[in-house]
Coordinates of C-alpha atoms and ligand atoms in Angstrom, one line a residue:
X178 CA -3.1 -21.8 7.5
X179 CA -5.2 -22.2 4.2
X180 CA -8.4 -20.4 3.3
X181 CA -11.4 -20.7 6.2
X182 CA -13.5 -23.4 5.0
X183 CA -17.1 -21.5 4.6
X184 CA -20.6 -22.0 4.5
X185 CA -21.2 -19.9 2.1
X186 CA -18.1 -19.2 -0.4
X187 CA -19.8 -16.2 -2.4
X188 CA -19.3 -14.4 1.2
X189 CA -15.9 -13.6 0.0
X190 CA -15.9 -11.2 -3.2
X191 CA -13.5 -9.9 -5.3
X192 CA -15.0 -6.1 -6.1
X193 CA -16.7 -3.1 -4.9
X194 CA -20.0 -2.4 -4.4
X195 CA -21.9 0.5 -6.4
X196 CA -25.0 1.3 -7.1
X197 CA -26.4 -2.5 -6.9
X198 CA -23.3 -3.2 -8.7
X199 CA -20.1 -5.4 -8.2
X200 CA -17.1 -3.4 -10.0
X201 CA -14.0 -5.4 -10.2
X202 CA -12.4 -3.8 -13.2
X203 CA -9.8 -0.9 -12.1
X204 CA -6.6 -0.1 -13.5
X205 CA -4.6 -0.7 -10.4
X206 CA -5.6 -3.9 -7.9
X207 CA -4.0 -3.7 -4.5
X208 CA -3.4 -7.1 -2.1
X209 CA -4.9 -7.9 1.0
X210 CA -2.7 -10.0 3.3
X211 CA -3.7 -12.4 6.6
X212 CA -1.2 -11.1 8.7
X213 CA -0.8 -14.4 10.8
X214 CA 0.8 -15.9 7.6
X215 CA 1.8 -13.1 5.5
X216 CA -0.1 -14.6 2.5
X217 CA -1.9 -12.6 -0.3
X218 CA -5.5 -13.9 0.5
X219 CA -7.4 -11.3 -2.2
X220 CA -6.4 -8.6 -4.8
X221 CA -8.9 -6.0 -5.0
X222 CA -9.5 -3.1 -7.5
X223 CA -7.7 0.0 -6.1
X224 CA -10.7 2.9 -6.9
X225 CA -9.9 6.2 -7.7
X226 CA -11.5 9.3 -7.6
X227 CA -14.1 8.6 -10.6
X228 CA -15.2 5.5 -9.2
X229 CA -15.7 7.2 -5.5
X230 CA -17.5 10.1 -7.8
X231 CA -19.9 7.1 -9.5
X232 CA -20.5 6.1 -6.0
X233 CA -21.1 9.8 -4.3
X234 CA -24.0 9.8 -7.8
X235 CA -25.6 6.4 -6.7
X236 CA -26.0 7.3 -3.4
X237 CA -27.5 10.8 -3.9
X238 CA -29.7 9.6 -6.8
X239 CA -31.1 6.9 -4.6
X240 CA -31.3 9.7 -1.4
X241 CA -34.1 11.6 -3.4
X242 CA -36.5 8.4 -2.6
X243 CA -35.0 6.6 0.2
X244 CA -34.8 9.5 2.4
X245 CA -38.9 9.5 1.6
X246 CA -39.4 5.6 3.1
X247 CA -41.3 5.4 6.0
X248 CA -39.6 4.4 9.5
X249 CA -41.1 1.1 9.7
X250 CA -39.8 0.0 6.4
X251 CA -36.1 1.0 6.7
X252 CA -36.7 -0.9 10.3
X253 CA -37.8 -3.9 8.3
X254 CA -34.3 -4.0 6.1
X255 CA -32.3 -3.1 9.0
X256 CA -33.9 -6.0 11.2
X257 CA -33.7 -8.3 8.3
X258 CA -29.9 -7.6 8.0
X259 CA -29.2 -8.0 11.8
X260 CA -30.9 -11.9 11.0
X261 CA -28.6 -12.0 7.9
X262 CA -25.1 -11.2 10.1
X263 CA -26.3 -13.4 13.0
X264 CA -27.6 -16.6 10.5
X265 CA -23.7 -16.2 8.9
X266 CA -21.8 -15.7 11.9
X267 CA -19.2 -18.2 11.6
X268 CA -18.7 -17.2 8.1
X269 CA -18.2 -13.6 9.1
X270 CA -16.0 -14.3 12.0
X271 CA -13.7 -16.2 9.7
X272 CA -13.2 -13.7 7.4
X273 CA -13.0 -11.1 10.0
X274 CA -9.9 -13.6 11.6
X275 CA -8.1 -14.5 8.1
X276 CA -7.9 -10.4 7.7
X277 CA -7.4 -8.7 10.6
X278 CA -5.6 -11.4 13.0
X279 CA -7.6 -11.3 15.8
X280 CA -8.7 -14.6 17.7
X281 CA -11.9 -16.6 16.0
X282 CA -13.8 -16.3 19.3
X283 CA -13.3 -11.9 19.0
X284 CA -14.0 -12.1 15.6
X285 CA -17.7 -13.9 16.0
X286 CA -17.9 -11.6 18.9
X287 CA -17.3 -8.7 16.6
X288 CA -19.5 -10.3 14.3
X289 CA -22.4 -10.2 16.8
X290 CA -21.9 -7.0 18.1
X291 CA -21.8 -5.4 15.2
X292 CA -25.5 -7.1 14.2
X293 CA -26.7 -5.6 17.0
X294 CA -26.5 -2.0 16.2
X295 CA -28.7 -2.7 13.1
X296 CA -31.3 -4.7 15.6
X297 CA -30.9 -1.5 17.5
X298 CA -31.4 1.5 14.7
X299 CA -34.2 -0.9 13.5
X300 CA -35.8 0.3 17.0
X301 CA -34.9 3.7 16.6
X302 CA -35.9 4.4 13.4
X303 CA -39.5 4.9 14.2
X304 CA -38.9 7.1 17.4
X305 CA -37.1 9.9 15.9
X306 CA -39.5 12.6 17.2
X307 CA -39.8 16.4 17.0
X308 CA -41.3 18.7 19.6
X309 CA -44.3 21.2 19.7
X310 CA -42.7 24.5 20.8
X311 CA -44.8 28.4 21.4
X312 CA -42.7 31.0 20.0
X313 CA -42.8 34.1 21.4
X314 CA -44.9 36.1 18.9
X315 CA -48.7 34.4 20.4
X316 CA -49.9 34.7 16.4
X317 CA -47.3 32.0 15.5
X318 CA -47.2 28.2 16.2
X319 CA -43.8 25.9 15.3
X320 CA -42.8 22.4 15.4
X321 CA -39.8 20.6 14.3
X322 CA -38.9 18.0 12.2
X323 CA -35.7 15.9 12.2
X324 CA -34.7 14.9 8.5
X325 CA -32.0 12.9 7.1
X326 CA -29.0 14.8 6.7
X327 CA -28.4 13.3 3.3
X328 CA -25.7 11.2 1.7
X329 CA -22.7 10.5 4.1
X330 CA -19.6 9.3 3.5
X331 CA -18.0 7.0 5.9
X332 CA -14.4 6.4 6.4
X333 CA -13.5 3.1 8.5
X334 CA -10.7 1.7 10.4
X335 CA -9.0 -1.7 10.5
X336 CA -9.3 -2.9 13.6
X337 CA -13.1 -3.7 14.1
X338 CA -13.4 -4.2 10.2
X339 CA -17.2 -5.1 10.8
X340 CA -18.7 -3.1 13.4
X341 CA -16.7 0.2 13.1
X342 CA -18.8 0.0 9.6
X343 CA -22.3 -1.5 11.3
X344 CA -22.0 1.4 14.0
X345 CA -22.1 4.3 11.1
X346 CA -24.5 2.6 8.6
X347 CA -27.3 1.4 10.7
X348 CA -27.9 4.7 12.1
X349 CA -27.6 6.4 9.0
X350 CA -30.1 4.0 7.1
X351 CA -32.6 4.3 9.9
X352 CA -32.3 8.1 10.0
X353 CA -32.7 7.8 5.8
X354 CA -29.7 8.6 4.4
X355 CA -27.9 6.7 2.1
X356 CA -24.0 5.9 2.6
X357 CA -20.8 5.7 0.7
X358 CA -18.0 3.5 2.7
X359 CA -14.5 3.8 2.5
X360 CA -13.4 0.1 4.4
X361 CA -9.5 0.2 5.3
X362 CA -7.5 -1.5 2.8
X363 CA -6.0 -4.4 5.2
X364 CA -9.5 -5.3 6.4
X365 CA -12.0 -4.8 2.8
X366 CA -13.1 -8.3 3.3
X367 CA -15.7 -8.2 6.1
X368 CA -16.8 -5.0 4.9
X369 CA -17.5 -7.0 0.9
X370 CA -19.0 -9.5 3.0
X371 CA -21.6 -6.7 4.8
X372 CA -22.3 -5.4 1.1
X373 CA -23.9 -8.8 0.1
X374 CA -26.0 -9.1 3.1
X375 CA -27.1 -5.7 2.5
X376 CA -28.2 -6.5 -0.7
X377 CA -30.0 -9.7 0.3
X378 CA -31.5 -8.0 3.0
X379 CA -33.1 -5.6 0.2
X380 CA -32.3 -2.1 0.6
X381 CA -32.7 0.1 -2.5
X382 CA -30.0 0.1 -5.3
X383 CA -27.4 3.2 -4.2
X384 CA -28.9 3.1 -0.9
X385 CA -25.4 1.4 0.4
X386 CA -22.1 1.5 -1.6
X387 CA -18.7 0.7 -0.8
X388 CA -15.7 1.8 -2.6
X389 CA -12.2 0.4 -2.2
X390 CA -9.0 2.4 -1.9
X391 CA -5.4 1.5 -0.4
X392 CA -3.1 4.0 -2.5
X393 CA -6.2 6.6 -3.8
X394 CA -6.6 6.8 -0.2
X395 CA -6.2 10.6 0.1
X396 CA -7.7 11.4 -3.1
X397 CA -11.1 9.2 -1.7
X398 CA -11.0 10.5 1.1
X399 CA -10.6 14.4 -0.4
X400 CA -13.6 13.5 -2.8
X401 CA -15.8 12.5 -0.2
X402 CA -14.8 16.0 1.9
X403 CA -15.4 18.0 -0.9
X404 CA -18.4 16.8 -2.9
X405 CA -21.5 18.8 -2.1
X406 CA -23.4 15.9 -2.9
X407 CA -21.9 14.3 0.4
X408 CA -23.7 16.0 3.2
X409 CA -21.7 14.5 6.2
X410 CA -18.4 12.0 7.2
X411 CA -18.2 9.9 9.3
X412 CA -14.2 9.3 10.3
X413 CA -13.3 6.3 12.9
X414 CA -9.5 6.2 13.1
X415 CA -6.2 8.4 14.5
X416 CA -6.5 12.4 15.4
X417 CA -4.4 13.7 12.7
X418 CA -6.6 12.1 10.1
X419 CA -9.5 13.6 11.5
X420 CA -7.8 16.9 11.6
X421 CA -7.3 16.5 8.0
X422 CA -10.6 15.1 6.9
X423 CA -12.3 18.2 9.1
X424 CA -10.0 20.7 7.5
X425 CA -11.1 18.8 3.8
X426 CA -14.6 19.3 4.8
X427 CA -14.9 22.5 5.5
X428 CA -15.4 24.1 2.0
X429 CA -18.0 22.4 2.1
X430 CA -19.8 23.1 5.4
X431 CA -20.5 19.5 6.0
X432 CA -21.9 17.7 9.5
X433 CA -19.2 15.1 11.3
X434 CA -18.3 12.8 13.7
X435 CA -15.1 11.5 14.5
X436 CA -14.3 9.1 16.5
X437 CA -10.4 9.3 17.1
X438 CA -7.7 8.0 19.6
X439 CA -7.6 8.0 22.9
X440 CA -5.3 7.0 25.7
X441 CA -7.3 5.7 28.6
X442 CA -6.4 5.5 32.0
X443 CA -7.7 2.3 34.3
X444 CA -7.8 3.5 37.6
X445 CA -7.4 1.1 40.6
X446 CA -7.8 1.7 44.2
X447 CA -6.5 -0.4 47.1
X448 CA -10.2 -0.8 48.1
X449 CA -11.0 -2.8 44.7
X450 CA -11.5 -6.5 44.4
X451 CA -7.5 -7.5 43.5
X452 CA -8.7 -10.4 41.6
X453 CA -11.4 -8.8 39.3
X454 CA -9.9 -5.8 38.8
X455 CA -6.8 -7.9 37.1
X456 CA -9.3 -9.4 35.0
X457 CA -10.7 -6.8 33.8
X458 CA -7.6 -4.9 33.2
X459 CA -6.9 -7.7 31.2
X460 CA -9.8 -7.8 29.1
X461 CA -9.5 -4.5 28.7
X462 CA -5.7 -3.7 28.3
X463 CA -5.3 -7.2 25.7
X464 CA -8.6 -7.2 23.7
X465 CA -7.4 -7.3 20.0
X466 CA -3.9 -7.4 21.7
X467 CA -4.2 -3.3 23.0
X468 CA -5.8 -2.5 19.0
X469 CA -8.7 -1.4 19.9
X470 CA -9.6 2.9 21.0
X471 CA -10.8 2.3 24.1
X472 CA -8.2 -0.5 25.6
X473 CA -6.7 0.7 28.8
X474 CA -4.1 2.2 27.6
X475 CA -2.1 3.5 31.7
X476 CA -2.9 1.8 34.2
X477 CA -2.9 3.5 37.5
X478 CA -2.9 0.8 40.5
X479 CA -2.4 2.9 44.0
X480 CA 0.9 1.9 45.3
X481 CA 0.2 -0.4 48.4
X482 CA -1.3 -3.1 45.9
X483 CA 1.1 -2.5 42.8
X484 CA 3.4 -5.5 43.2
X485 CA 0.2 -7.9 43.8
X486 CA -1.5 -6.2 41.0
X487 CA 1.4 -6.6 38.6
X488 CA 2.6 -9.7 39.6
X489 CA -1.4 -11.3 39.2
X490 CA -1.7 -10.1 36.2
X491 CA 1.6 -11.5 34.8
X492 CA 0.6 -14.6 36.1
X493 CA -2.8 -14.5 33.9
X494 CA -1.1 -13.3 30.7
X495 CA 1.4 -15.9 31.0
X496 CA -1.4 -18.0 30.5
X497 CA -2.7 -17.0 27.1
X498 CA -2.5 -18.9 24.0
X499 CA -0.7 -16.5 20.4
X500 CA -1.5 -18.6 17.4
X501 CA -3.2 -18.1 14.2
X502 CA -6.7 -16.3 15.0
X503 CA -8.5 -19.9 13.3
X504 CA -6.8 -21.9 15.5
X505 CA -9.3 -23.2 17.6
X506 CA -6.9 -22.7 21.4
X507 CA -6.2 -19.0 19.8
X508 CA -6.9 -16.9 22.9
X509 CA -5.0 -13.8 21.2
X510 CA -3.9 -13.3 17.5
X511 CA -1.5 -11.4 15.6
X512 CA -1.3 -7.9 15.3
X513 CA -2.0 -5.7 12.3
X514 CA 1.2 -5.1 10.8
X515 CA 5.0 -4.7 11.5
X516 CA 4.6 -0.7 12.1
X517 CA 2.1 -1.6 15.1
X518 CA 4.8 -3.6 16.1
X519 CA 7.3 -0.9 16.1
X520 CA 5.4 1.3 18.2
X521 CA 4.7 -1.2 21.0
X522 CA 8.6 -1.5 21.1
X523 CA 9.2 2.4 21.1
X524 CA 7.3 2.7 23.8
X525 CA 8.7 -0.2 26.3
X526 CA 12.1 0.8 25.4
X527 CA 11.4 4.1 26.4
X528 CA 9.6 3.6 29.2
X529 CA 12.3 1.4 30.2
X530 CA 15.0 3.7 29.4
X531 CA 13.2 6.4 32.0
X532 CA 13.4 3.7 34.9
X533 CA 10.9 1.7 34.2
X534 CA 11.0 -2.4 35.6
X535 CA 10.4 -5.2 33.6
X536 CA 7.4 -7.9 35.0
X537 CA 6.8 -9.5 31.4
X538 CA 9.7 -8.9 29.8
X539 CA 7.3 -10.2 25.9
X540 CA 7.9 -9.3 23.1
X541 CA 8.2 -10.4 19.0
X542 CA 7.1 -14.3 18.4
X543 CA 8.6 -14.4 15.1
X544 CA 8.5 -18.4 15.0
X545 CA 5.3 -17.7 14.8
X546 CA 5.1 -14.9 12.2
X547 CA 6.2 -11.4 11.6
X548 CA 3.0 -10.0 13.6
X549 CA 3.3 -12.1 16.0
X550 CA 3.8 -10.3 19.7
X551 CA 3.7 -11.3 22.9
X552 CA 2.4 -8.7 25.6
X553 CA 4.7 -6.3 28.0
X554 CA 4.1 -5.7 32.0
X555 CA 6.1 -2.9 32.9
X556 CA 6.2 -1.5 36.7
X557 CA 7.3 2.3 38.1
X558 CA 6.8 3.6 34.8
X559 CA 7.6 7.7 34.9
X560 CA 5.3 10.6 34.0
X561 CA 8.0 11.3 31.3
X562 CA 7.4 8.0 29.5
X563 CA 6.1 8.6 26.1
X564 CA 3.1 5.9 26.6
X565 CA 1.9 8.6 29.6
X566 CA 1.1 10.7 26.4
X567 CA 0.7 8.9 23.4
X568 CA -1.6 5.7 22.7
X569 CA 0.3 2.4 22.2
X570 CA -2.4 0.4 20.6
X571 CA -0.8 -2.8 21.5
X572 CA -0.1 -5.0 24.1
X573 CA 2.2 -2.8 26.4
X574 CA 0.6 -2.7 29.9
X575 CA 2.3 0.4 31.8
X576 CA 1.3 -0.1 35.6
X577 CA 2.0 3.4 37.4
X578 CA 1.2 4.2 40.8
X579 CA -0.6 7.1 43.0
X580 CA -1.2 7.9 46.2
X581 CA -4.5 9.8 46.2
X582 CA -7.4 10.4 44.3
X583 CA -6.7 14.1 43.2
X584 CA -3.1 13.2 42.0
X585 CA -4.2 10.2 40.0
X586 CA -7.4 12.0 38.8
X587 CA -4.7 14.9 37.7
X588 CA -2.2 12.3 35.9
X589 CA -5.2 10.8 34.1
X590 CA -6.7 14.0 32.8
X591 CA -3.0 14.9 31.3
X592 CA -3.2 14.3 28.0
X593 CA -5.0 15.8 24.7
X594 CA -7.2 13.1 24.2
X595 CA -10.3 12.1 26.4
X596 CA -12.2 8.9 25.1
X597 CA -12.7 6.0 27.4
X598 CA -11.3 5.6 31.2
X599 CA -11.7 2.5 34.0
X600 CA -12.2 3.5 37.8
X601 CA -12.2 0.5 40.1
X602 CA -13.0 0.9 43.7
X603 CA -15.6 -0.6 46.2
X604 CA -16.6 3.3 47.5
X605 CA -19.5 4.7 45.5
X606 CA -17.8 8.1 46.6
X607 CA -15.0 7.2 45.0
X608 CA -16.2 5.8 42.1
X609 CA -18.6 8.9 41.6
X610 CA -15.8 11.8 42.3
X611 CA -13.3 10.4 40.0
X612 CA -16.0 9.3 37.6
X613 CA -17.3 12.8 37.3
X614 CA -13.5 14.7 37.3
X615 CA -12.3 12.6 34.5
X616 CA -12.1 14.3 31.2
X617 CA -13.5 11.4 28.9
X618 CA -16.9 10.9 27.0
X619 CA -16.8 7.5 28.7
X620 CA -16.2 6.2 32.5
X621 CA -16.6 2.5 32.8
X622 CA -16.6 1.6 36.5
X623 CA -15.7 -2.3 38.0
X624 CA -16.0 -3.3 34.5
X625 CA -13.5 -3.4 31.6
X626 CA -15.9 -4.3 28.8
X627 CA -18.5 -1.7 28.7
X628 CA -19.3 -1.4 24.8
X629 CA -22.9 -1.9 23.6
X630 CA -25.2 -0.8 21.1
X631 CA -27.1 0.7 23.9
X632 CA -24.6 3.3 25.1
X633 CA -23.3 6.4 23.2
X634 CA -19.9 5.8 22.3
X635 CA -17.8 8.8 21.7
X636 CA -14.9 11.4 23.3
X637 CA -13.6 14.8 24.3
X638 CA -10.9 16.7 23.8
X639 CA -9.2 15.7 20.6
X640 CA -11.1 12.5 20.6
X641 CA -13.4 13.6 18.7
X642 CA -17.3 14.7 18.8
X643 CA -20.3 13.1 17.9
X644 CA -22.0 9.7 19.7
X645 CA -22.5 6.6 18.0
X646 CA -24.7 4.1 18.9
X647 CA -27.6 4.5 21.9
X648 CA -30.7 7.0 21.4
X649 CA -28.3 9.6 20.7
X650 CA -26.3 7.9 17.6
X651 CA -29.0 8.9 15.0
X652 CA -28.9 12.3 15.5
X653 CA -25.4 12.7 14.0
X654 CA -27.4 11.5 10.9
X655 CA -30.2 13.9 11.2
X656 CA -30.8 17.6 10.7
X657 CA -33.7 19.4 12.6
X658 CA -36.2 21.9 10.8
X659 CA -38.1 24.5 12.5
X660 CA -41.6 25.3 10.6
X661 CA -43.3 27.8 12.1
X662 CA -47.0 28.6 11.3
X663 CA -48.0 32.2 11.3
X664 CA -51.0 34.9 11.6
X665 CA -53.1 32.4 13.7
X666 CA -56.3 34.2 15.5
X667 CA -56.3 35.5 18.9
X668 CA -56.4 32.6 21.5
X669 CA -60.3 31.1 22.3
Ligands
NAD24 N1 -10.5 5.0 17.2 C1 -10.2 3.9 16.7 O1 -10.9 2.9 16.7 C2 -8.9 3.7 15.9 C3 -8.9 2.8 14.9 C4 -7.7 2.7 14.2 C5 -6.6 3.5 14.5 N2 -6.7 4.4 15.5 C6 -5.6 5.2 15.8 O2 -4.8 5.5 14.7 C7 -3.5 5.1 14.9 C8 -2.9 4.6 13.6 O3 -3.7 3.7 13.0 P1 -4.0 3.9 11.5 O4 -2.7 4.1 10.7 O5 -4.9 2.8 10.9 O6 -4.9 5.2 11.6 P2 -5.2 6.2 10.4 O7 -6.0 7.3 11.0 O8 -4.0 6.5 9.7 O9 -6.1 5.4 9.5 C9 -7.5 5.2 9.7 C10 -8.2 5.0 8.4 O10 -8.2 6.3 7.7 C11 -7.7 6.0 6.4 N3 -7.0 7.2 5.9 C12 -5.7 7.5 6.1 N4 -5.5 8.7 5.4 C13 -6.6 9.1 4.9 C14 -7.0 10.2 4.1 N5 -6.2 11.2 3.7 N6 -8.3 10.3 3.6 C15 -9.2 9.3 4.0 N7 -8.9 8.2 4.7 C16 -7.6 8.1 5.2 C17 -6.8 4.8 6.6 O11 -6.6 4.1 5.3 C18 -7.6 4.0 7.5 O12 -8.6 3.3 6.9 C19 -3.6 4.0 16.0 O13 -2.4 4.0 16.7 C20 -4.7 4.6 16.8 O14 -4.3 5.6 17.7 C21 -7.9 4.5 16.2
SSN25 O1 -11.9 0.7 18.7 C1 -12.9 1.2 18.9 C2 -14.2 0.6 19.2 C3 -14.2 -0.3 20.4 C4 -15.6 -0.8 20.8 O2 -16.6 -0.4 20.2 O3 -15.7 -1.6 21.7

């Protein structure tokens, strides 16, 4: 598959982004493959800890004004940018596809949905109130301000490699901070791309920077924990990580939100509508082929409807098309790399080791390319089975059964992690019970694709804490002061 033919070439750059800056020059370059074809498509300068250092300066240099721009105007850049990703969609998308292998149609999906938290933020930004409040001494008065926490440092994953980074920054701009992102190295191209529109759109020099690390990863990453200049992370990736990057942080006292695995359950209920539940499992269980935190990850189907269930389901995926993410059939792509690969196949030969059936039997494509995999149905799959416990992130659909709604509500709440989870039933009983006993930051009910600018993503547990996006996101970027006003006069 050669290069995507663009609209606009200078989309696709060659360094980082600093202080208003491209920086190409590094001793060390690292390459960035498409992993449909396996081809070098870029080699990028490999930063180390003095260029993460110049960018942590920038960024804290350009704090002390931008944090003092009013509301409306940081709404202006922000709603200028979301005009920006939407005008160069198809550009985006493409980029986003020759990178990170998911299908065209996902990746201008992405594309869009990551514009929209910037057209969202640009809304917020003006509405980020205080409150009036009587202490109890009657001589005082206090009110409270929310200020911008200050520079933040924001540490991205691979798998949405546009709006993982949109999600972070546009709250953080609108709140006034300024940001220092850390893209993943396999996906640095969409996030080069999001630097230039952030420059057109015409926020301040060192307001946005964007360093590039595959081998200095650690020593970025530890930079950015322990600089007092950096005033909060912001983490979007797996547990241990975040366990590190808290533990890095904490010399330093600094605010954060992570947003780490999960392992949801998709409950289904005999009551459900067969047909649309199956679809939506689908959509949910085989979006970015099972890469993405909130895919269903068990799916629970109550046993008088499993073998329908299953065998629907099979019949759909059978269906899809696995190509190369431009390829204009594409329904699915590739996945990220051969180690994703390996932990799909861990976990069906496992599961199928404990007793486990086969429905799709899937599998490598490797006619097609080393990434390429095509997706598992298993039935009967044990308790015991590792992918009860541990997140697959691929396209390994588990179908398990229950009986009632306290033992599947039990199953589902078994596990360390507690970010999304699916309940699908036709009893608003049911739905709200279950809904309320399980032990996730989000329920989506009868749906499968719940994600919006609108809602506040986030988890529980060792999923994390802090909310991103909705009219709670840019508080994780804010700081409230308490001035309080004393030796007033007696009351008139
Ligand atoms: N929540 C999500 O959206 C999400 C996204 C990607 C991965 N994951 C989870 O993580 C698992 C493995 O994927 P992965 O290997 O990409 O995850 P990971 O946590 O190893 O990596 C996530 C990001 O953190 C970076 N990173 C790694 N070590 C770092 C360090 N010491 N300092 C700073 N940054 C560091 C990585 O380069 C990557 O960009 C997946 O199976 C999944 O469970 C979750
Ligand atoms: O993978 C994590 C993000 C998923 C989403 O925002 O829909």
């Amino acid at each position: 598959m050669p290069r995507p033919i663009l609209q606009r070439e200078e989309l696709i750059r060659d360094g980082a982004y600093i202080n208003g800056q491209w920086i190409r020059e590094a001793s060390e370059y690292f390459e960035v493959i498409d992993p449909a074809s396996n081809e070098v498509i870029a080699k990028l300068p490999d930063q180390n800890v003095s260029a993460v250092n110049d960018a942590i300066d920038a960024a804290y240099d350009s704090f002390q004004s931008y944090k003092n721009t009013t509301p409306r105007q940081r709404a202006t850049w922000l709603r200028k940018l979301h005009s920006l990703m939407i005008e160069n969609a198809q550009d985006l998308g493409q980029i986003l596809t020759w990178e990170n292998g998911k299908a065209l149609s996902d990746a201008v999906g992405e594309i869009r949905y990551g514009a929209s938290y910037f057209e969202w933020y640009a809304e917020e930004a003006p509405r980020a109130y205080g409150a009036v409040i009587q202490p109890g001494n009657s001589s005082n008065r206090a009110f409270t301000l929310k200020q911008p926490v200050g520079v933040c440092g924001l540490i991205c994953p691979w798998n949405f490699p546009s709006a993982m980074i949109t999600r972070k920054a546009a709250a953080a701009l609108a709140a006034g901070c300024t940001v220092v992102v850390r893209p993943d190295a396999q996906t640095p191209l969409s996030a080069l791309a999001l630097a230039l529109l952030v420059e057109e759109a015409g926020f301040p020099k060192g307001a946005f920077n964007l360093v590039l690390a595959d081998k200095h990863t650690p020593e970025v990453g530890l930079a950015l924990c322990e600089s007092p200049k950096v005033r909060k992370i912001s983490f979007t990736g797996s547990t241990n990580i975040g366990k590190l990057l808290m533990r890095q942080s904490s010399s330093t006292m600094k605010k954060l939100s992570f947003e780490l695995g999960g392992n949801a359950p998709f409950i289904v209920f005999e009551d459900a509508d067969l047909e649309h539940a199956v679809d939506q499992a689908i959509a949910s269980k085989f979006r970015g082929l099972g890469q993405t935190c909130v895919c269903a990850n068990r799916v629970y189907v109550q046993d008088s409807i499993v073998e329908k269930f299953a065998n629907l389901m099979a019949d759909k995926v059978r269906k899809f098309v696995i190509g190369h993410g431009l390829n204009e059939d594409t329904t699915h792509g590739c996945m990220i790399n051969s180690k994703a690969i390996l932990k799909v196949e861990e976990h069906k030969r496992d599961a199928i080791e404990k007793g486990a059936k086969v429905v799709l039997e899937g599998g490598p494509l490797k006619e097609l390319g080393p990434h390429f995999y095509s997706p598992v149905i298993l039935t009967d799959v044990p308790q015991s089975a590792k992918v009860s416990k541990e997140e697959t992130f691929g396209p390994l659909c588990p179908i398990f059964s229950f009986k009632t709604a306290e033992e599947v509500v039990s199953y589902a709440n078994d596990t360390n992690v507690g970010l999304g989870s699916y309940v699908f039933s036709r009893d608003i009983n049911t739905i709200y019970t279950v809904s309320e006993a399980l032990e996730t930051g989000m329920v989506s009910c009868n749906t499968g694709l719940f994600t919006d600018s609108a809602i506040p993503f986030g988890g529980v547990k060792e999923s994390g804490f802090g909310r991103e996006g909705s009219l709670y996101g840019i508080d994780d970027y804010m700081v409230i002061k308490v001035i309080t006003i004393g030796g007033l006069p007696k009351k008139i």
